[in-house]
């Protein structure tokens, strides 16, 4: 969907927005593509969308043109602020610009009481995994967002959506993401779609928060997966020694064969281990 604003290439030239690699700046100028990403976060009317890293505003404009009631953008590069202000003037009262490092911002606080709320972003690759991990570890759960629609490098997208069947990609990120969300890759985006083009293909990923994930403490789940995948080729009876609790007891309480390796264990198994670890540290006798 087009708007009456200047073409993005002209905006970039007018504001001197030469892409900085240090900020993960790979811009999207293709309106069909930005509209497709915005529609993946839809239906947008009545929705408030947080976008991290709007840059010159290609995706921002698509979100607004597709009807988002409110868009809140968080951009670290102050050079982009004037271009974003032009978009805000074109859509009065619908675009809020936050000049900040997204790593320092709680996106839930940005939407206030407005619902439904989503995060939709072509994330800066250098901080994409850190941002997602922080959002997935947030308490309380479910978050205020009913969906995350995010662009990642394909390799990261595969690590987010992996199952034990995809052994090489399956690891800590997949366990955390799929514990708390239903995840799937929506579509691939070729490197040539970006300016400048990155070295790799990208993917748009959808994460839908589960209203009631299996109960366990996020920090203990992370500790268990760190130990297990930290030595992913070793059997769990060996790798889980790093937890400082008898691995045999933890595995027995969780109903897991001690000769299995981390990459063979489903999310449910890791949740059981996290709960057994909590009980063991609390000094409770572990049921076998
Ligand atoms: N959304 C735009 C698009 O699709 O064309 C730009 C996406 S570009 C991949 C990533 C954007 O994130 C850049 O505008 C960059 O300046 C911004 N950025 C990088 N690190 C950031 C951070 N820590 N916090 C907020 N924005 C950041």
mmCIF file of N, CA and C in Angstrom, residues 19-27 52-53 74-77 101-103 122-135 151-153 155-156 159 198 200 202:
data_model
loop_
_atom_site.group_PDB
_atom_site.id
_atom_site.type_symbol
_atom_site.label_atom_id
_atom_site.label_comp_id
_atom_site.label_asym_id
_atom_site.label_seq_id
_atom_site.Cartn_x
_atom_site.Cartn_y
_atom_site.Cartn_z
ATOM 1 N N UNK A 19 24.006 3.630 5.399
ATOM 2 C CA UNK A 19 23.824 2.510 6.329
ATOM 3 C C UNK A 19 25.090 2.244 7.135
ATOM 4 N N UNK A 20 24.905 2.069 8.444
ATOM 5 C CA UNK A 20 26.036 1.755 9.329
ATOM 6 C C UNK A 20 25.973 0.284 9.712
ATOM 7 N N UNK A 21 27.042 -0.432 9.409
ATOM 8 C CA UNK A 21 27.089 -1.854 9.740
ATOM 9 C C UNK A 21 27.022 -2.064 11.255
ATOM 10 N N UNK A 22 27.655 -1.180 11.995
ATOM 11 C CA UNK A 22 27.698 -1.327 13.458
ATOM 12 C C UNK A 22 26.299 -1.292 14.065
ATOM 13 N N UNK A 23 25.333 -0.713 13.342
ATOM 14 C CA UNK A 23 23.951 -0.645 13.840
ATOM 15 C C UNK A 23 23.053 -1.658 13.130
ATOM 16 N N UNK A 24 23.664 -2.587 12.406
ATOM 17 C CA UNK A 24 22.879 -3.616 11.718
ATOM 18 C C UNK A 24 21.915 -3.016 10.712
ATOM 19 N N UNK A 25 22.349 -1.958 10.028
ATOM 20 C CA UNK A 25 21.418 -1.248 9.133
ATOM 21 C C UNK A 25 21.380 -1.859 7.734
ATOM 22 N N UNK A 26 20.344 -2.621 7.486
ATOM 23 C CA UNK A 26 20.038 -3.150 6.152
ATOM 24 C C UNK A 26 18.584 -2.779 5.922
ATOM 25 N N UNK A 27 18.380 -1.784 5.063
ATOM 26 C CA UNK A 27 17.052 -1.195 4.923
ATOM 27 C C UNK A 27 16.213 -1.898 3.862
ATOM 28 N N UNK A 52 10.898 -2.099 16.594
ATOM 29 C CA UNK A 52 12.274 -1.813 17.019
ATOM 30 C C UNK A 52 13.100 -1.533 15.764
ATOM 31 N N UNK A 53 13.841 -0.432 15.781
ATOM 32 C CA UNK A 53 14.732 -0.122 14.660
ATOM 33 C C UNK A 53 13.999 0.243 13.383
ATOM 34 N N UNK A 74 11.190 2.425 18.279
ATOM 35 C CA UNK A 74 12.359 2.640 19.144
ATOM 36 C C UNK A 74 13.591 2.617 18.259
ATOM 37 N N UNK A 75 14.234 3.756 18.117
ATOM 38 C CA UNK A 75 15.383 3.854 17.206
ATOM 39 C C UNK A 75 16.582 4.461 17.946
ATOM 40 N N UNK A 76 17.728 3.805 17.768
ATOM 41 C CA UNK A 76 18.939 4.245 18.455
ATOM 42 C C UNK A 76 19.710 5.290 17.649
ATOM 43 N N UNK A 77 19.552 5.249 16.337
ATOM 44 C CA UNK A 77 20.315 6.145 15.464
ATOM 45 C C UNK A 77 19.578 7.474 15.312
ATOM 46 N N UNK A 101 18.105 3.065 22.969
ATOM 47 C CA UNK A 101 18.632 1.733 22.679
ATOM 48 C C UNK A 101 17.561 0.735 23.124
ATOM 49 N N UNK A 102 17.089 -0.101 22.206
ATOM 50 C CA UNK A 102 16.006 -1.033 22.532
ATOM 51 C C UNK A 102 16.385 -1.988 23.658
ATOM 52 N N UNK A 103 17.683 -2.193 23.849
ATOM 53 C CA UNK A 103 18.113 -3.090 24.930
ATOM 54 C C UNK A 103 17.798 -2.490 26.306
ATOM 55 N N UNK A 122 11.950 -5.466 11.674
ATOM 56 C CA UNK A 122 13.099 -5.979 10.939
ATOM 57 C C UNK A 122 14.267 -5.695 11.868
ATOM 58 N N UNK A 123 14.598 -6.664 12.716
ATOM 59 C CA UNK A 123 15.502 -6.399 13.834
ATOM 60 C C UNK A 123 16.939 -6.171 13.383
ATOM 61 N N UNK A 124 17.650 -5.280 14.090
ATOM 62 C CA UNK A 124 19.088 -5.154 13.846
ATOM 63 C C UNK A 124 19.761 -6.478 14.249
ATOM 64 N N UNK A 125 20.472 -7.102 13.312
ATOM 65 C CA UNK A 125 20.956 -8.456 13.558
ATOM 66 C C UNK A 125 21.911 -8.562 14.743
ATOM 67 N N UNK A 126 22.647 -7.473 14.988
ATOM 68 C CA UNK A 126 23.646 -7.567 16.066
ATOM 69 C C UNK A 126 23.022 -7.695 17.457
ATOM 70 N N UNK A 127 21.768 -7.271 17.619
ATOM 71 C CA UNK A 127 21.139 -7.398 18.941
ATOM 72 C C UNK A 127 19.833 -8.206 18.892
ATOM 73 N N UNK A 128 19.545 -8.833 17.756
ATOM 74 C CA UNK A 128 18.248 -9.507 17.579
ATOM 75 C C UNK A 128 18.036 -10.631 18.601
ATOM 76 N N UNK A 129 19.030 -11.489 18.753
ATOM 77 C CA UNK A 129 18.860 -12.625 19.670
ATOM 78 C C UNK A 129 18.768 -12.138 21.114
ATOM 79 N N UNK A 130 19.573 -11.134 21.461
ATOM 80 C CA UNK A 130 19.538 -10.599 22.834
ATOM 81 C C UNK A 130 18.161 -10.006 23.126
ATOM 82 N N UNK A 131 17.599 -9.282 22.174
ATOM 83 C CA UNK A 131 16.274 -8.694 22.385
ATOM 84 C C UNK A 131 15.220 -9.780 22.555
ATOM 85 N N UNK A 132 15.240 -10.760 21.651
ATOM 86 C CA UNK A 132 14.222 -11.814 21.718
ATOM 87 C C UNK A 132 14.324 -12.576 23.044
ATOM 88 N N UNK A 133 15.546 -12.902 23.453
ATOM 89 C CA UNK A 133 15.725 -13.651 24.698
ATOM 90 C C UNK A 133 15.156 -12.863 25.880
ATOM 91 N N UNK A 134 15.418 -11.577 25.917
ATOM 92 C CA UNK A 134 14.890 -10.744 27.012
ATOM 93 C C UNK A 134 13.366 -10.755 27.002
ATOM 94 N N UNK A 135 12.763 -10.635 25.816
ATOM 95 C CA UNK A 135 11.294 -10.625 25.746
ATOM 96 C C UNK A 135 10.731 -11.985 26.170
ATOM 97 N N UNK A 151 11.885 -10.173 11.820
ATOM 98 C CA UNK A 151 12.842 -10.619 10.803
ATOM 99 C C UNK A 151 14.179 -10.960 11.477
ATOM 100 N N UNK A 152 14.693 -12.142 11.131
ATOM 101 C CA UNK A 152 16.004 -12.598 11.609
ATOM 102 C C UNK A 152 16.806 -13.133 10.428
ATOM 103 N N UNK A 153 18.097 -13.299 10.641
ATOM 104 C CA UNK A 153 18.884 -14.087 9.694
ATOM 105 C C UNK A 153 18.286 -15.491 9.679
ATOM 106 N N UNK A 155 19.516 -18.383 9.656
ATOM 107 C CA UNK A 155 20.141 -19.325 10.598
ATOM 108 C C UNK A 155 19.552 -19.139 12.008
ATOM 109 N N UNK A 156 19.293 -17.890 12.385
ATOM 110 C CA UNK A 156 18.697 -17.624 13.700
ATOM 111 C C UNK A 156 17.222 -18.052 13.691
ATOM 112 N N UNK A 159 17.102 -21.576 14.325
ATOM 113 C CA UNK A 159 17.401 -21.921 15.721
ATOM 114 C C UNK A 159 16.210 -21.628 16.622
ATOM 115 N N UNK A 198 22.688 -7.875 2.990
ATOM 116 C CA UNK A 198 23.552 -8.623 3.919
ATOM 117 C C UNK A 198 24.123 -9.849 3.205
ATOM 118 N N UNK A 200 23.577 -12.925 4.015
ATOM 119 C CA UNK A 200 22.750 -14.117 4.199
ATOM 120 C C UNK A 200 21.276 -13.852 3.905
ATOM 121 N N UNK A 202 17.309 -13.946 4.900
ATOM 122 C CA UNK A 202 16.593 -13.661 6.144
ATOM 123 C C UNK A 202 15.243 -14.372 6.135
#
